[in-house]
Amino acid sequence: MNDQTLPEGASHRMHRFGRWISRRIVRLPFRVRVHRADRVPRTGPLVMVANHSSLLDGPLLLGMLPRPAVFLIKQEMFKGALGWFLRRIGQIGVRRGEADRTPLLTAVRVLKAGGLVGVFPEGTRGSGDVESAQHGAAWLARASGAQVLPVAVRGTRRPEGRGRRLLPRIDVLFGEPIALPAGKGRTGLVVATEAVRTELVELIAELDRLVADHREDDVRGKRA
């Protein structure tokens, strides 16, 4: 494996350990169903974009992806022992609301080395319906020539007014990788960003239909 598929200072051994924690520990209290992981290219530069409704999304996806992944994470998480661990497993801190291109350029280097970079285009946690998207993911894909892989996640957000759930179900659906439309300057970036948002919205709708179908099947099975 090319060492540059993780940022400088990261350890591939520690990264594998982090993914093991995700698969074995993070997902332990949940019933996780992963759909169409076969759509994820095993090699080549890839910008993964996902909806974001819970702090659990990133740690969970780290282990669900079938290849190493570098996520852009808010800088506030990089404190103390947790910050040391995140750096060692190759995650990149981003200061929200600040014009700092250093983390983006680090991510571009990872992509140009054939790595995968994960981005939550909404920029912060919300309903997970991607009503808006920031430009970072599209900029990374255009700057590196990477494809974009949409991923939809449902079930990590606790419903309003409900208490702790017993073994809640989480569904992860991988979409088809796409190439963003070509275009120059700010206008091209805006068009590419909207393409990212549209792909995610459509994939979320597909996952919602899939989850609804599974629920109906479960109900029928219980009645039978």
Coordinates of C-alpha atoms in Angstrom, one line a residue:
M1 CA 0.0 0.0 0.0
N2 CA 1.2 3.5 -0.9
D3 CA 2.1 5.2 2.4
Q4 CA 0.8 8.5 1.0
T5 CA -2.8 7.2 1.0
L6 CA -2.8 8.4 4.6
P7 CA -1.5 11.8 5.7
E8 CA 2.0 12.3 7.0
G9 CA 2.4 11.2 10.5
A10 CA -0.3 8.6 10.4
S11 CA 0.3 4.8 10.9
H12 CA -1.3 2.2 8.6
R13 CA -1.1 -0.2 11.5
M14 CA -3.0 2.2 13.8
H15 CA -5.5 2.9 11.0
R16 CA -6.3 -0.9 10.7
F17 CA -6.8 -0.9 14.5
G18 CA -9.2 2.1 14.2
R19 CA -11.2 0.2 11.5
W20 CA -11.3 -2.9 13.7
I21 CA -12.7 -0.8 16.6
S22 CA -15.3 0.6 14.2
R23 CA -16.4 -2.9 13.0
R24 CA -16.2 -4.7 16.3
I25 CA -16.8 -2.1 19.1
V26 CA -18.6 0.9 17.6
R27 CA -21.3 -1.2 15.8
L28 CA -21.8 -3.6 18.7
P29 CA -24.8 -1.9 20.2
F30 CA -26.6 -1.6 16.9
R31 CA -28.1 -3.8 14.2
V32 CA -26.2 -2.5 11.1
R33 CA -27.2 -3.4 7.6
V34 CA -24.8 -2.5 4.8
H35 CA -26.2 -2.4 1.3
R36 CA -24.2 -2.5 -2.0
A37 CA -20.7 -2.3 -0.6
D38 CA -19.8 -3.9 -3.9
R39 CA -20.2 -0.4 -5.5
V40 CA -17.1 0.9 -3.7
P41 CA -14.0 0.9 -6.0
R42 CA -11.2 -0.9 -4.2
T43 CA -8.5 1.3 -5.7
G44 CA -8.1 4.8 -7.1
P45 CA -8.9 8.3 -5.8
L46 CA -12.3 8.6 -4.3
V47 CA -14.2 11.4 -2.4
M48 CA -16.9 9.8 -0.3
V49 CA -19.8 12.1 0.6
A50 CA -22.4 11.1 3.2
N51 CA -25.4 12.7 5.0
H52 CA -24.7 13.7 8.6
S53 CA -27.1 13.4 11.5
S54 CA -25.1 12.0 14.4
L55 CA -21.6 11.9 15.8
L56 CA -21.7 8.2 15.1
D57 CA -21.7 8.6 11.3
G58 CA -18.0 9.0 10.9
P59 CA -16.7 6.3 13.3
L60 CA -19.3 3.8 11.9
L61 CA -18.4 4.5 8.2
L62 CA -14.7 4.1 8.9
G63 CA -15.2 0.4 9.5
M64 CA -18.1 -0.2 7.0
L65 CA -16.0 1.0 4.0
P66 CA -14.1 -1.9 2.4
R67 CA -10.9 0.2 2.2
P68 CA -8.9 2.7 4.3
A69 CA -10.5 6.1 4.6
V70 CA -9.4 9.6 5.7
F71 CA -12.2 11.8 7.1
L72 CA -12.3 15.5 7.4
I73 CA -13.3 16.1 11.1
K74 CA -14.0 19.3 13.0
Q75 CA -10.8 20.5 14.7
E76 CA -12.5 20.6 18.1
M77 CA -12.2 16.8 18.2
F78 CA -8.4 16.9 18.1
K79 CA -7.7 17.4 21.8
G80 CA -5.9 15.2 24.2
A81 CA -5.7 11.4 23.8
L82 CA -8.5 11.4 21.2
G83 CA -6.8 14.0 19.1
W84 CA -3.6 11.9 19.1
F85 CA -5.5 8.8 18.1
L86 CA -7.3 10.6 15.3
R87 CA -4.1 11.9 13.9
R88 CA -2.4 8.5 14.1
I89 CA -5.2 6.8 12.2
G90 CA -5.0 9.4 9.5
Q91 CA -7.9 11.7 10.1
I92 CA -7.7 15.4 9.2
G93 CA -8.8 18.3 11.4
V94 CA -10.8 21.2 9.8
R95 CA -11.6 24.5 11.4
R96 CA -15.1 25.4 10.4
G97 CA -15.7 28.9 9.2
E98 CA -12.1 29.7 8.7
A99 CA -10.3 30.1 5.4
D100 CA -7.6 27.5 6.0
R101 CA -6.7 25.5 2.9
T102 CA -4.0 23.4 4.6
P103 CA -6.3 20.4 5.5
L104 CA -7.8 20.5 2.0
L105 CA -4.4 20.4 0.4
T106 CA -3.5 17.5 2.7
A107 CA -6.6 15.7 1.5
V108 CA -5.7 16.4 -2.2
R109 CA -2.3 14.7 -1.6
V110 CA -4.1 11.7 -0.2
L111 CA -6.4 11.5 -3.2
K112 CA -3.6 12.0 -5.7
A113 CA -1.9 9.0 -4.1
G114 CA -5.0 6.9 -4.8
G115 CA -6.6 7.3 -1.3
L116 CA -10.2 7.8 -0.1
V117 CA -11.3 10.9 1.6
G118 CA -14.6 11.1 3.5
V119 CA -16.6 14.4 3.6
F120 CA -19.9 15.4 5.1
P121 CA -21.0 18.1 2.7
E122 CA -23.6 19.5 5.1
G123 CA -20.7 20.7 7.2
T124 CA -22.5 19.9 10.5
R125 CA -25.0 17.5 12.0
G126 CA -28.6 18.0 11.1
S127 CA -31.6 16.0 9.9
G128 CA -29.5 14.1 7.5
D129 CA -31.6 15.2 4.5
V130 CA -28.8 17.3 2.8
E131 CA -30.9 20.4 2.4
S132 CA -27.7 22.3 1.6
A133 CA -24.1 21.4 0.8
Q134 CA -20.8 23.2 1.2
H135 CA -18.2 23.3 -1.6
G136 CA -15.4 21.2 0.0
A137 CA -16.2 17.8 -1.5
A138 CA -16.7 19.1 -5.0
W139 CA -13.5 21.2 -4.7
L140 CA -11.5 18.1 -3.6
A141 CA -12.8 15.9 -6.4
R142 CA -12.1 18.6 -9.1
A143 CA -8.7 19.4 -7.7
S144 CA -7.6 15.7 -7.6
G145 CA -9.6 14.2 -10.5
A146 CA -11.3 11.8 -8.0
Q147 CA -14.7 10.2 -8.5
V148 CA -17.4 10.9 -5.9
L149 CA -19.0 8.1 -4.0
P150 CA -22.4 9.0 -2.4
V151 CA -23.3 7.2 0.8
A152 CA -26.7 7.4 2.6
V153 CA -27.0 6.6 6.4
R154 CA -30.2 6.2 8.3
G155 CA -30.8 5.2 12.0
T156 CA -27.9 6.9 13.7
R157 CA -30.0 9.9 14.8
R158 CA -32.3 9.2 17.8
P159 CA -35.9 10.3 17.0
E160 CA -37.0 13.4 18.8
G161 CA -38.7 12.8 22.1
R162 CA -37.6 9.2 22.4
G163 CA -35.4 7.7 25.0
R164 CA -32.5 5.3 24.5
R165 CA -33.3 2.5 21.9
L166 CA -32.5 -1.2 22.3
L167 CA -30.3 -2.4 19.5
P168 CA -31.4 0.3 17.1
R169 CA -31.2 -0.5 13.4
I170 CA -28.8 1.4 11.2
D171 CA -28.8 1.2 7.4
V172 CA -25.9 2.2 5.1
L173 CA -26.4 2.3 1.4
F174 CA -23.5 2.9 -1.0
G175 CA -24.3 4.6 -4.3
E176 CA -22.6 4.4 -7.7
P177 CA -19.4 6.4 -8.0
I178 CA -19.8 9.4 -10.3
A179 CA -17.6 11.9 -12.1
L180 CA -18.6 15.5 -11.5
P181 CA -19.5 17.8 -14.4
A182 CA -16.6 19.8 -15.8
G183 CA -16.7 23.6 -15.4
K184 CA -14.3 26.4 -14.7
G185 CA -14.2 28.9 -11.8
R186 CA -16.8 29.6 -9.1
T187 CA -19.7 28.8 -11.4
G188 CA -18.3 25.3 -12.2
L189 CA -17.8 24.7 -8.5
V190 CA -21.4 25.7 -7.6
V191 CA -22.7 23.3 -10.4
A192 CA -20.5 20.5 -9.1
T193 CA -21.6 21.0 -5.5
E194 CA -25.3 20.9 -6.5
A195 CA -24.5 17.6 -8.4
V196 CA -23.1 16.2 -5.2
R197 CA -26.1 17.3 -3.2
T198 CA -28.6 15.9 -5.8
E199 CA -26.8 12.5 -5.9
L200 CA -27.0 12.3 -2.1
V201 CA -30.7 13.3 -1.9
E202 CA -31.6 10.7 -4.5
L203 CA -29.6 8.0 -2.7
I204 CA -31.2 8.9 0.7
A205 CA -34.7 8.6 -1.0
E206 CA -33.6 5.2 -2.3
L207 CA -32.5 4.1 1.1
D208 CA -35.7 5.3 2.7
R209 CA -37.7 3.2 0.3
L210 CA -35.4 0.2 1.0
V211 CA -35.9 0.6 4.8
A212 CA -39.7 0.9 4.4
D213 CA -39.7 -2.3 2.3
H214 CA -37.7 -4.2 5.0
R215 CA -40.1 -3.0 7.7
E216 CA -43.1 -4.3 5.7
D217 CA -41.4 -7.6 5.3
D218 CA -40.7 -7.8 9.0
V219 CA -44.3 -7.0 9.8
R220 CA -45.5 -9.7 7.4
G221 CA -43.0 -12.2 8.9
K222 CA -44.3 -11.5 12.4
R223 CA -47.9 -11.9 11.3
A224 CA -47.1 -15.2 9.6

